[in-house]
């Protein structure tokens, strides 16, 4: 086991880094490294049925690439391209070199499949170890991994990185709440990896067992796999008495480990020696400068089994301009606001579910679960928001509940224009989620 992080930190008193040399590489060397890796990526892309056809259709001559910026000449890759290449049209190596696959199911159509060689798996573990050390984790930590294991990348993705760092890993996977609590208590879990929606639910369940979550040993939570607001992070931090770090990734780019917050908690560092990022206008496809919000496009610069070039993630974010006080040179992205395909158009107004969540989670009486239901009556969009409250709100004071209902309707109406119907519910009324939460039911589409 490599113990680079600890030795690095102790020697010079600086904050630990897993790979100081690569994490602090100056920008010009980083760009040169990216270019070198892009050349290799393009070579391997040409070995896939998909890219050899696409490059030839677009008359792309990869030998003419001089700088990483030339990547803009290449066409985008979309999720549908991966689907149409199912099962292995994007695989660049013989089957015998593939040691693992993951798949993301999506809600419609065929799944998208990702292949990994042993080197890909090792590189992924290195990146995850970097992420964890950036958040202050050490080999002393007990890491309880409450993300699904299996075709979903959340469980296995963090698992190998945490082992690489030397943590004790509890592969408890998602669900089975009572056992999660027992494990946390018995083994002194210090870090949990969990979806934000499940973290809120689990916190409630711990309290229901008569244990204050703040009294457990858990000091960090890695939250990701679904969009959530800053207000939700605050809520989880207060409920558990821990530091929550935002973790971003997607199956097409390995899974978790693409971008992660350091201890500054001011945006997520993207590991730019592995991922080349662009922000584009989602409609025109034109590049946007740092600081402007748009769709994140990622090229994996380091994968043997499955190169994916200029992948349109559909995730909306912005590159944060300027350096991070932590000293890492890799740029940061903002919290993901939502997906372009998740944007709701209600009565002609564009709203992301995360904006509704921000309003709800800032209200102290609001509990840990909510659902947005949309339908249409006589050509008019209607929005119905089901909101769980804390149990102390159901002491029989109907006036108080009425006032709260009007307050929520007013605050939300300022955002979505249409007046929402608010339904206040007791805790536990809505189905809790242990994985990615389904927050929106849009029956207008049915
Ligand atoms: O959700 C990988 C992952 C697992 C990331 C565990 C973080 C933690 P997919 O199932 O392919 O992979 O879903 C990827 O989830 O395009 C985003 O829309 C969303 N997503 C992931 N992380 C975040 C985050 C995993 N921190 C899709 N904030 C992505 C907001 C996120 N959305």
Tab-separated table of C-alpha atoms and ligand atoms in Angstrom:
chain	number	residue	atom	x	y	z
A	1	UNK	CA	0.000	0.000	0.000
A	2	UNK	CA	1.281	3.455	-0.901
A	3	UNK	CA	1.240	6.016	1.889
A	4	UNK	CA	2.211	9.069	-0.101
A	5	UNK	CA	-0.356	11.416	1.404
A	6	UNK	CA	0.811	11.103	4.989
A	7	UNK	CA	4.523	11.304	4.290
A	8	UNK	CA	4.001	14.312	2.066
A	9	UNK	CA	2.049	16.228	4.690
A	10	UNK	CA	4.236	15.428	7.645
A	11	UNK	CA	7.530	16.374	6.026
A	12	UNK	CA	6.780	19.992	5.260
A	13	UNK	CA	3.727	20.793	7.387
A	14	UNK	CA	1.636	21.639	4.320
A	15	UNK	CA	-1.821	20.219	3.721
A	16	UNK	CA	-1.619	16.655	2.455
A	17	UNK	CA	-1.924	15.845	-1.218
A	18	UNK	CA	-2.019	12.385	-2.704
A	19	UNK	CA	0.136	13.329	-5.686
A	20	UNK	CA	1.593	16.768	-5.029
A	21	UNK	CA	3.554	16.870	-8.275
A	22	UNK	CA	0.540	16.296	-10.518
A	23	UNK	CA	-1.963	18.166	-8.378
A	24	UNK	CA	0.091	21.365	-8.416
A	25	UNK	CA	1.498	21.170	-11.940
A	26	UNK	CA	1.742	24.649	-13.481
A	27	UNK	CA	-0.895	25.374	-16.114
A	28	UNK	CA	1.429	25.329	-19.102
A	29	UNK	CA	2.909	21.938	-18.165
A	30	UNK	CA	-0.609	20.697	-17.475
A	31	UNK	CA	-1.721	21.711	-20.976
A	32	UNK	CA	1.316	20.016	-22.521
A	33	UNK	CA	0.540	16.864	-20.583
A	34	UNK	CA	-3.070	17.045	-21.744
A	35	UNK	CA	-1.939	17.316	-25.365
A	36	UNK	CA	0.347	14.297	-25.001
A	37	UNK	CA	-2.488	12.306	-23.535
A	38	UNK	CA	-4.954	13.509	-26.165
A	39	UNK	CA	-2.691	12.144	-28.909
A	40	UNK	CA	-2.781	8.720	-27.284
A	41	UNK	CA	-6.516	8.967	-26.739
A	42	UNK	CA	-7.113	9.774	-30.401
A	43	UNK	CA	-4.945	6.852	-31.481
A	44	UNK	CA	-6.951	4.527	-29.336
A	45	UNK	CA	-10.239	6.131	-30.458
A	46	UNK	CA	-9.338	5.197	-34.012
A	47	UNK	CA	-9.294	1.576	-32.898
A	48	UNK	CA	-12.997	1.738	-32.026
A	49	UNK	CA	-15.666	1.107	-34.656
A	50	UNK	CA	-17.526	4.238	-33.542
A	51	UNK	CA	-14.753	6.855	-33.688
A	52	UNK	CA	-13.030	5.444	-36.770
A	53	UNK	CA	-16.283	5.969	-38.637
A	54	UNK	CA	-17.033	9.386	-37.107
A	55	UNK	CA	-13.513	10.748	-37.725
A	56	UNK	CA	-13.592	9.550	-41.294
A	57	UNK	CA	-17.100	11.033	-41.868
A	58	UNK	CA	-15.848	14.404	-40.530
A	59	UNK	CA	-12.532	14.255	-42.411
A	60	UNK	CA	-10.565	14.499	-39.158
A	61	UNK	CA	-6.800	14.120	-39.493
A	62	UNK	CA	-5.532	13.562	-35.960
A	63	UNK	CA	-1.911	13.997	-37.100
A	64	UNK	CA	-2.605	17.732	-37.555
A	65	UNK	CA	-3.417	18.398	-33.924
A	66	UNK	CA	-0.870	20.775	-32.376
A	67	UNK	CA	-2.406	21.931	-29.110
A	68	UNK	CA	-5.066	20.711	-26.746
A	69	UNK	CA	-7.318	23.556	-27.942
A	70	UNK	CA	-7.496	21.843	-31.374
A	71	UNK	CA	-9.871	19.422	-29.718
A	72	UNK	CA	-12.637	21.899	-30.676
A	73	UNK	CA	-12.405	20.522	-34.237
A	74	UNK	CA	-13.730	17.167	-33.063
A	75	UNK	CA	-17.451	16.439	-32.980
A	76	UNK	CA	-19.272	16.037	-29.669
A	77	UNK	CA	-20.211	12.615	-28.356
A	78	UNK	CA	-23.711	12.248	-26.902
A	79	UNK	CA	-25.298	9.650	-24.672
A	80	UNK	CA	-27.231	8.355	-27.687
A	81	UNK	CA	-23.952	7.650	-29.483
A	82	UNK	CA	-22.986	5.377	-26.598
A	83	UNK	CA	-26.409	3.734	-26.692
A	84	UNK	CA	-26.216	3.151	-30.440
A	85	UNK	CA	-22.759	1.618	-30.000
A	86	UNK	CA	-24.145	-0.923	-27.540
A	87	UNK	CA	-22.704	-3.312	-26.578
A	88	UNK	CA	-19.066	-2.711	-27.588
A	89	UNK	CA	-18.831	-0.327	-30.545
A	90	UNK	CA	-16.750	2.072	-28.449
A	91	UNK	CA	-14.360	-0.472	-27.007
A	92	UNK	CA	-10.754	0.117	-28.086
A	93	UNK	CA	-9.098	-3.052	-26.797
A	94	UNK	CA	-9.606	-6.792	-27.336
A	95	UNK	CA	-12.143	-8.337	-24.976
A	96	UNK	CA	-9.374	-10.233	-23.140
A	97	UNK	CA	-7.896	-6.943	-21.890
A	98	UNK	CA	-11.156	-5.762	-20.375
A	99	UNK	CA	-11.387	-6.575	-16.670
A	100	UNK	CA	-14.626	-4.829	-15.769
A	101	UNK	CA	-17.696	-3.131	-17.131
A	102	UNK	CA	-20.224	-0.798	-15.552
A	103	UNK	CA	-23.477	0.379	-17.042
A	104	UNK	CA	-25.885	3.177	-16.462
A	105	UNK	CA	-29.474	2.250	-17.037
A	106	UNK	CA	-31.077	5.615	-17.662
A	107	UNK	CA	-34.811	5.810	-17.813
A	108	UNK	CA	-35.327	5.044	-21.473
A	109	UNK	CA	-33.702	2.916	-24.129
A	110	UNK	CA	-30.613	0.771	-23.963
A	111	UNK	CA	-28.082	1.220	-21.206
A	112	UNK	CA	-24.688	2.767	-21.797
A	113	UNK	CA	-21.797	0.459	-21.059
A	114	UNK	CA	-18.319	1.456	-19.915
A	115	UNK	CA	-15.304	-0.859	-20.153
A	116	UNK	CA	-12.104	-0.775	-18.092
A	117	UNK	CA	-8.701	-2.418	-18.406
A	118	UNK	CA	-6.702	-3.166	-15.250
A	119	UNK	CA	-4.784	0.073	-15.816
A	120	UNK	CA	-8.059	1.995	-16.077
A	121	UNK	CA	-9.202	0.534	-12.759
A	122	UNK	CA	-5.869	1.394	-11.144
A	123	UNK	CA	-5.925	4.957	-12.490
A	124	UNK	CA	-9.465	5.401	-11.232
A	125	UNK	CA	-8.436	4.294	-7.735
A	126	UNK	CA	-5.562	6.825	-7.862
A	127	UNK	CA	-7.976	9.643	-8.711
A	128	UNK	CA	-10.360	8.677	-5.935
A	129	UNK	CA	-7.471	8.551	-3.459
A	130	UNK	CA	-6.580	12.089	-4.576
A	131	UNK	CA	-10.173	13.200	-3.966
A	132	UNK	CA	-10.281	11.701	-0.512
A	133	UNK	CA	-6.949	13.162	0.588
A	134	UNK	CA	-8.047	16.555	-0.768
A	135	UNK	CA	-10.938	16.415	1.709
A	136	UNK	CA	-8.549	15.626	4.558
A	137	UNK	CA	-9.057	11.825	4.696
A	138	UNK	CA	-6.197	9.631	5.933
A	139	UNK	CA	-5.558	5.917	6.314
A	140	UNK	CA	-6.873	6.198	9.883
A	141	UNK	CA	-10.385	6.749	8.569
A	142	UNK	CA	-13.175	4.204	8.638
A	143	UNK	CA	-15.045	4.620	5.387
A	144	UNK	CA	-18.625	3.365	5.156
A	145	UNK	CA	-19.655	3.165	1.541
A	146	UNK	CA	-23.426	3.474	1.344
A	147	UNK	CA	-23.623	3.767	-2.448
A	148	UNK	CA	-24.963	0.943	-4.584
A	149	UNK	CA	-22.443	-1.726	-5.574
A	150	UNK	CA	-22.972	-3.352	-8.942
A	151	UNK	CA	-23.370	-1.907	-12.411
A	152	UNK	CA	-23.731	1.565	-10.843
A	153	UNK	CA	-20.271	3.110	-10.390
A	154	UNK	CA	-20.871	4.774	-7.011
A	155	UNK	CA	-20.013	1.788	-4.799
A	156	UNK	CA	-17.021	0.144	-6.461
A	157	UNK	CA	-15.670	3.485	-7.687
A	158	UNK	CA	-14.954	4.900	-4.250
A	159	UNK	CA	-14.226	1.490	-2.772
A	160	UNK	CA	-10.889	0.925	-4.507
A	161	UNK	CA	-9.727	4.502	-3.987
A	162	UNK	CA	-10.430	4.298	-0.266
A	163	UNK	CA	-8.513	1.029	-0.070
A	164	UNK	CA	-5.654	2.557	-2.056
A	165	UNK	CA	-5.472	5.313	0.547
A	166	UNK	CA	-5.501	2.672	3.270
A	167	UNK	CA	-8.824	3.397	4.970
A	168	UNK	CA	-10.799	0.591	6.505
A	169	UNK	CA	-13.656	0.189	4.043
A	170	UNK	CA	-17.102	-0.993	5.126
A	171	UNK	CA	-18.813	-1.947	1.840
A	172	UNK	CA	-22.297	-1.664	3.301
A	173	UNK	CA	-23.885	-0.539	-0.011
A	174	UNK	CA	-27.166	1.373	-0.204
A	175	UNK	CA	-30.188	0.648	1.978
A	176	UNK	CA	-30.739	-1.549	5.026
A	177	UNK	CA	-30.831	1.489	7.263
A	178	UNK	CA	-30.810	-0.277	10.635
A	179	UNK	CA	-27.695	-2.216	9.712
A	180	UNK	CA	-26.005	0.966	8.476
A	181	UNK	CA	-26.592	2.543	11.872
A	182	UNK	CA	-25.300	-0.531	13.722
A	183	UNK	CA	-22.147	-0.570	11.583
A	184	UNK	CA	-21.528	3.133	12.141
A	185	UNK	CA	-21.830	2.648	15.889
A	186	UNK	CA	-19.858	-0.593	16.195
A	187	UNK	CA	-16.948	0.307	13.931
A	188	UNK	CA	-16.655	4.023	14.593
A	189	UNK	CA	-17.275	5.097	10.990
A	190	UNK	CA	-15.638	8.466	10.337
A	191	UNK	CA	-16.560	9.007	6.656
A	192	UNK	CA	-19.787	8.139	4.894
A	193	UNK	CA	-20.293	8.046	1.130
A	194	UNK	CA	-23.950	8.567	0.437
A	195	UNK	CA	-26.494	10.352	-1.736
A	196	UNK	CA	-27.710	13.612	-0.150
A	197	UNK	CA	-31.315	12.382	-0.096
A	198	UNK	CA	-30.341	9.218	1.785
A	199	UNK	CA	-28.104	11.190	4.178
A	200	UNK	CA	-31.117	13.223	5.319
A	201	UNK	CA	-33.261	10.133	5.735
A	202	UNK	CA	-30.529	8.213	7.559
A	203	UNK	CA	-30.008	11.151	9.938
A	204	UNK	CA	-33.703	10.986	10.835
A	205	UNK	CA	-33.513	7.240	11.388
A	206	UNK	CA	-30.488	7.608	13.658
A	207	UNK	CA	-32.440	10.145	15.739
A	208	UNK	CA	-35.452	7.812	15.809
A	209	UNK	CA	-33.168	5.210	17.421
A	210	UNK	CA	-32.600	7.682	20.241
A	211	UNK	CA	-29.084	8.517	19.042
A	212	UNK	CA	-28.028	12.049	18.151
A	213	UNK	CA	-26.232	11.718	14.769
A	214	UNK	CA	-23.778	14.369	16.016
A	215	UNK	CA	-22.629	11.997	18.739
A	216	UNK	CA	-21.505	9.357	16.245
A	217	UNK	CA	-17.876	9.408	15.082
A	218	UNK	CA	-18.835	10.435	11.515
A	219	UNK	CA	-16.921	13.600	10.592
A	220	UNK	CA	-17.130	13.720	6.810
A	221	UNK	CA	-19.735	12.881	4.191
A	222	UNK	CA	-19.075	12.564	0.486
A	223	UNK	CA	-22.280	13.595	-1.234
A	224	UNK	CA	-22.989	13.133	-4.903
A	225	UNK	CA	-24.685	11.186	-7.689
A	226	UNK	CA	-27.644	13.599	-7.779
A	227	UNK	CA	-28.138	17.353	-7.848
A	228	UNK	CA	-28.648	19.032	-4.488
A	229	UNK	CA	-28.546	22.560	-3.169
A	230	UNK	CA	-26.148	24.372	-0.859
A	231	UNK	CA	-29.077	24.612	1.601
A	232	UNK	CA	-29.277	20.805	1.656
A	233	UNK	CA	-25.547	20.571	2.329
A	234	UNK	CA	-25.994	22.963	5.281
A	235	UNK	CA	-28.856	20.894	6.586
A	236	UNK	CA	-26.881	17.638	6.416
A	237	UNK	CA	-23.843	19.254	8.053
A	238	UNK	CA	-25.981	20.537	10.941
A	239	UNK	CA	-27.937	17.337	11.325
A	240	UNK	CA	-24.799	15.187	11.516
A	241	UNK	CA	-22.220	17.659	12.805
A	242	UNK	CA	-19.836	16.911	9.946
A	243	UNK	CA	-18.203	18.426	6.881
A	244	UNK	CA	-19.917	17.460	3.637
A	245	UNK	CA	-17.894	17.431	0.420
A	246	UNK	CA	-19.417	17.587	-3.019
A	247	UNK	CA	-18.410	14.721	-5.304
A	248	UNK	CA	-19.153	14.686	-9.011
A	249	UNK	CA	-18.768	12.048	-11.642
A	250	UNK	CA	-20.592	10.088	-14.300
A	251	UNK	CA	-20.320	6.554	-15.615
A	252	UNK	CA	-19.157	7.684	-19.042
A	253	UNK	CA	-16.058	9.232	-17.381
A	254	UNK	CA	-15.439	6.209	-15.046
A	255	UNK	CA	-17.926	7.209	-12.340
A	256	UNK	CA	-17.184	9.222	-9.168
A	257	UNK	CA	-13.736	10.827	-8.971
A	258	UNK	CA	-14.042	13.306	-11.849
A	259	UNK	CA	-14.361	16.368	-9.600
A	260	UNK	CA	-14.263	16.717	-5.833
A	261	UNK	CA	-14.110	19.437	-3.214
A	262	UNK	CA	-10.955	20.020	-1.220
A	263	UNK	CA	-11.090	21.186	2.408
A	264	UNK	CA	-11.837	24.741	1.221
A	265	UNK	CA	-15.277	23.512	0.048
A	266	UNK	CA	-15.406	26.200	-2.623
A	267	UNK	CA	-16.167	24.247	-5.770
A	268	UNK	CA	-14.945	20.917	-7.093
A	269	UNK	CA	-11.469	20.416	-8.565
A	270	UNK	CA	-11.601	18.582	-11.882
A	271	UNK	CA	-8.529	16.353	-12.332
A	272	UNK	CA	-7.369	17.983	-15.509
A	273	UNK	CA	-4.537	15.592	-16.213
A	274	UNK	CA	-7.287	12.995	-16.775
A	275	UNK	CA	-10.178	15.094	-17.967
A	276	UNK	CA	-10.234	17.932	-20.475
A	277	UNK	CA	-13.223	20.135	-19.732
A	278	UNK	CA	-15.115	22.676	-21.798
A	279	UNK	CA	-18.213	24.700	-20.983
A	280	UNK	CA	-20.519	25.269	-23.924
A	281	UNK	CA	-23.753	27.033	-24.642
A	282	UNK	CA	-26.212	24.119	-24.561
A	283	UNK	CA	-28.174	25.476	-27.514
A	284	UNK	CA	-25.513	26.725	-29.929
A	285	UNK	CA	-22.692	24.440	-28.761
A	286	UNK	CA	-20.328	27.460	-28.693
A	287	UNK	CA	-17.567	27.564	-26.050
A	288	UNK	CA	-18.092	29.822	-23.025
A	289	UNK	CA	-15.392	31.510	-20.947
A	290	UNK	CA	-14.557	30.623	-17.331
A	291	UNK	CA	-17.203	32.019	-14.997
A	292	UNK	CA	-20.104	31.586	-17.444
A	293	UNK	CA	-22.665	28.907	-16.794
A	294	UNK	CA	-23.239	26.312	-19.479
A	295	UNK	CA	-23.108	22.614	-20.259
A	296	UNK	CA	-20.056	20.688	-19.168
A	297	UNK	CA	-18.293	18.757	-21.933
A	298	UNK	CA	-15.613	16.278	-20.908
A	299	UNK	CA	-12.945	14.340	-22.764
A	300	UNK	CA	-11.387	11.414	-20.934
A	301	UNK	CA	-7.656	11.748	-21.612
A	302	UNK	CA	-6.454	8.605	-19.958
A	303	UNK	CA	-8.577	5.605	-20.695
A	304	UNK	CA	-7.341	2.520	-22.506
A	305	UNK	CA	-10.503	0.470	-22.897
A	306	UNK	CA	-12.931	3.197	-23.777
A	307	UNK	CA	-11.938	6.635	-25.006
A	308	UNK	CA	-14.829	9.092	-24.872
A	309	UNK	CA	-14.244	12.412	-26.578
A	310	UNK	CA	-16.073	15.714	-26.035
A	311	UNK	CA	-18.875	14.066	-24.133
A	312	UNK	CA	-21.943	16.251	-23.615
A	313	UNK	CA	-22.766	15.609	-19.985
A	314	UNK	CA	-25.992	17.698	-19.996
A	315	UNK	CA	-24.862	18.954	-16.582
A	316	UNK	CA	-24.982	22.712	-16.046
A	317	UNK	CA	-22.126	24.379	-14.223
A	318	UNK	CA	-19.411	27.024	-14.609
A	319	UNK	CA	-15.643	26.964	-14.251
A	320	UNK	CA	-14.664	29.015	-11.204
A	321	UNK	CA	-12.088	31.593	-12.287
A	322	UNK	CA	-8.895	32.005	-10.290
A	323	UNK	CA	-6.766	29.733	-8.144
A	324	UNK	CA	-7.915	27.803	-5.074
A	325	UNK	CA	-6.205	28.615	-1.760
A	326	UNK	CA	-5.421	24.897	-1.360
A	327	UNK	CA	-2.625	25.238	-3.935
A	328	UNK	CA	-3.936	22.753	-6.472
A	329	UNK	CA	-3.659	24.049	-10.025
A	330	UNK	CA	-6.575	22.014	-11.373
A	331	UNK	CA	-9.566	24.252	-12.038
A	332	UNK	CA	-12.788	24.013	-10.078
A	333	UNK	CA	-16.391	23.798	-11.201
A	334	UNK	CA	-19.467	25.112	-9.427
A	335	UNK	CA	-22.083	22.861	-7.852
A	336	UNK	CA	-24.134	21.272	-10.667
A	337	UNK	CA	-27.285	23.349	-11.047
A	338	UNK	CA	-29.189	20.588	-12.837
A	339	UNK	CA	-29.264	18.762	-16.119
A	340	UNK	CA	-30.380	20.433	-19.322
A	341	UNK	CA	-32.864	17.582	-19.729
A	342	UNK	CA	-34.201	18.039	-16.154
A	343	UNK	CA	-35.188	21.649	-16.623
A	344	UNK	CA	-38.879	22.151	-15.980
A	345	UNK	CA	-40.880	24.584	-18.044
A	346	UNK	CA	-43.834	25.532	-15.902
A	347	UNK	CA	-46.259	27.973	-17.430
A	348	UNK	CA	-43.468	29.106	-19.748
A	349	UNK	CA	-40.962	29.747	-16.960
A	350	UNK	CA	-37.766	27.705	-16.817
A	351	UNK	CA	-37.027	26.250	-13.395
A	352	UNK	CA	-34.614	23.636	-12.145
A	353	UNK	CA	-35.752	21.327	-9.347
A	354	UNK	CA	-32.636	22.430	-7.423
A	355	UNK	CA	-34.012	25.994	-7.292
A	356	UNK	CA	-37.215	24.746	-5.718
A	357	UNK	CA	-35.141	22.668	-3.310
A	358	UNK	CA	-33.131	25.737	-2.287
A	359	UNK	CA	-36.312	27.585	-1.305
A	360	UNK	CA	-37.697	24.614	0.630
A	361	UNK	CA	-34.540	23.655	2.492
A	362	UNK	CA	-33.949	27.181	3.756
A	363	UNK	CA	-37.220	27.050	5.689
A	364	UNK	CA	-36.401	25.705	9.152
A	365	UNK	CA	-39.746	23.935	9.620
A	366	UNK	CA	-39.268	21.906	6.421
A	367	UNK	CA	-38.091	18.335	7.016
A	368	UNK	CA	-36.049	16.046	4.843
A	369	UNK	CA	-38.121	14.951	1.892
A	370	UNK	CA	-40.207	16.586	-0.791
A	371	UNK	CA	-41.695	15.833	-4.179
A	372	UNK	CA	-42.731	17.969	-7.119
A	373	UNK	CA	-45.752	16.795	-9.112
A	374	UNK	CA	-46.670	18.492	-12.355
A	375	UNK	CA	-49.805	18.122	-14.400
A	376	UNK	CA	-51.831	20.103	-16.903
A	377	UNK	CA	-55.512	21.061	-16.709
A	378	UNK	CA	-57.228	22.957	-19.546
A	379	UNK	CA	-53.850	23.732	-21.072
A	380	UNK	CA	-52.544	25.270	-17.882
A	381	UNK	CA	-49.586	23.828	-16.015
A	382	UNK	CA	-50.196	23.050	-12.389
A	383	UNK	CA	-47.596	22.344	-9.772
A	384	UNK	CA	-48.183	20.450	-6.579
A	385	UNK	CA	-45.412	20.319	-4.013
A	386	UNK	CA	-45.505	17.711	-1.274
A	387	UNK	CA	-43.340	18.741	1.638
A	388	UNK	CA	-42.499	16.750	4.737
A	389	UNK	CA	-42.209	18.800	7.925
A	390	UNK	CA	-40.533	17.951	11.213
A	391	UNK	CA	-42.858	16.113	13.625
A	392	UNK	CA	-42.816	19.009	16.102
A	393	UNK	CA	-44.940	20.906	13.559
A	394	UNK	CA	-47.870	18.557	14.113
A	395	UNK	CA	-48.709	19.545	17.665
A	396	UNK	CA	-52.239	20.549	16.711
A	397	UNK	CA	-51.641	24.202	15.844
A	398	UNK	CA	-53.547	24.425	12.564
A	399	UNK	CA	-53.007	28.157	12.233
A	400	UNK	CA	-49.278	27.693	12.335
A	401	UNK	CA	-49.511	25.087	9.535
A	402	UNK	CA	-51.757	27.346	7.477
A	403	UNK	CA	-49.330	30.224	7.820
A	404	UNK	CA	-46.443	28.009	6.796
A	405	UNK	CA	-48.353	26.799	3.750
A	406	UNK	CA	-49.008	30.365	2.605
A	407	UNK	CA	-45.404	31.350	3.269
A	408	UNK	CA	-44.052	28.466	1.181
A	409	UNK	CA	-46.528	29.166	-1.626
A	410	UNK	CA	-45.486	32.837	-1.643
A	411	UNK	CA	-41.766	32.122	-1.669
A	412	UNK	CA	-42.098	29.530	-4.401
A	413	UNK	CA	-44.394	31.653	-6.489
A	414	UNK	CA	-41.712	34.316	-6.637
A	415	UNK	CA	-39.551	31.732	-8.387
A	416	UNK	CA	-41.967	29.812	-10.567
A	417	UNK	CA	-44.716	32.405	-11.188
A	418	UNK	CA	-47.466	29.732	-11.188
A	419	UNK	CA	-48.985	29.439	-7.697
A	420	UNK	CA	-48.056	26.016	-6.353
A	421	UNK	CA	-50.410	23.829	-4.359
A	422	UNK	CA	-48.548	22.986	-1.182
A	423	UNK	CA	-49.268	19.816	0.745
A	424	UNK	CA	-47.684	19.547	4.179
A	425	UNK	CA	-46.907	16.032	5.281
A	426	UNK	CA	-45.730	14.270	8.405
A	427	UNK	CA	-42.177	12.879	8.360
A	428	UNK	CA	-41.936	9.540	6.564
A	429	UNK	CA	-45.018	10.121	4.364
A	430	UNK	CA	-43.014	10.099	1.139
A	431	UNK	CA	-41.055	7.042	0.066
A	432	UNK	CA	-37.467	7.616	1.241
A	433	UNK	CA	-34.758	6.921	-1.311
A	434	UNK	CA	-31.538	5.078	-0.633
A	435	UNK	CA	-30.031	5.864	-4.040
A	436	UNK	CA	-30.754	8.641	-6.499
A	437	UNK	CA	-33.971	10.336	-5.384
A	438	UNK	CA	-36.864	10.817	-7.789
A	439	UNK	CA	-37.948	14.353	-6.939
A	440	UNK	CA	-40.157	15.186	-9.905
A	441	UNK	CA	-43.207	13.416	-11.252
A	442	UNK	CA	-44.176	15.123	-14.462
A	443	UNK	CA	-47.509	13.680	-15.504
A	444	UNK	CA	-47.750	16.241	-18.326
A	445	UNK	CA	-45.457	13.904	-20.271
A	446	UNK	CA	-47.681	10.847	-19.844
B	1	LIG	O1	-23.830	9.119	-10.366
B	1	LIG	C1	-21.467	8.661	-10.433
B	1	LIG	C2	-21.334	9.106	-9.020
B	1	LIG	C3	-21.482	8.217	-8.001
B	1	LIG	C4	-21.000	10.415	-8.729
B	1	LIG	C5	-21.315	8.614	-6.690
B	1	LIG	C6	-20.820	10.838	-7.415
B	1	LIG	C7	-20.985	9.942	-6.394
B	1	LIG	P1	-24.210	8.181	-13.184
B	1	LIG	O2	-25.176	7.234	-12.584
B	1	LIG	O3	-23.722	7.925	-14.559
B	1	LIG	O4	-22.918	8.300	-12.302
B	1	LIG	O5	-24.889	9.611	-13.129
B	1	LIG	C8	-24.186	10.741	-13.531
B	1	LIG	O6	-25.393	12.151	-11.971
B	1	LIG	O7	-24.239	13.451	-15.092
B	1	LIG	C9	-25.063	14.269	-12.929
B	1	LIG	O8	-26.239	14.624	-13.622
B	1	LIG	C10	-25.431	13.532	-11.652
B	1	LIG	N1	-24.452	13.815	-10.603
B	1	LIG	C11	-23.405	13.074	-10.195
B	1	LIG	N2	-22.752	13.690	-9.173
B	1	LIG	C12	-23.402	14.862	-8.936
B	1	LIG	C13	-23.237	15.951	-8.034
B	1	LIG	C14	-22.865	8.710	-10.995
B	1	LIG	N3	-22.280	15.988	-7.130
B	1	LIG	C15	-25.030	11.978	-13.353
B	1	LIG	N4	-24.101	16.987	-8.122
B	1	LIG	C16	-24.274	13.232	-13.704
B	1	LIG	C17	-25.102	16.991	-9.032
B	1	LIG	C18	-24.486	14.938	-9.852
B	1	LIG	N5	-25.310	15.992	-9.894
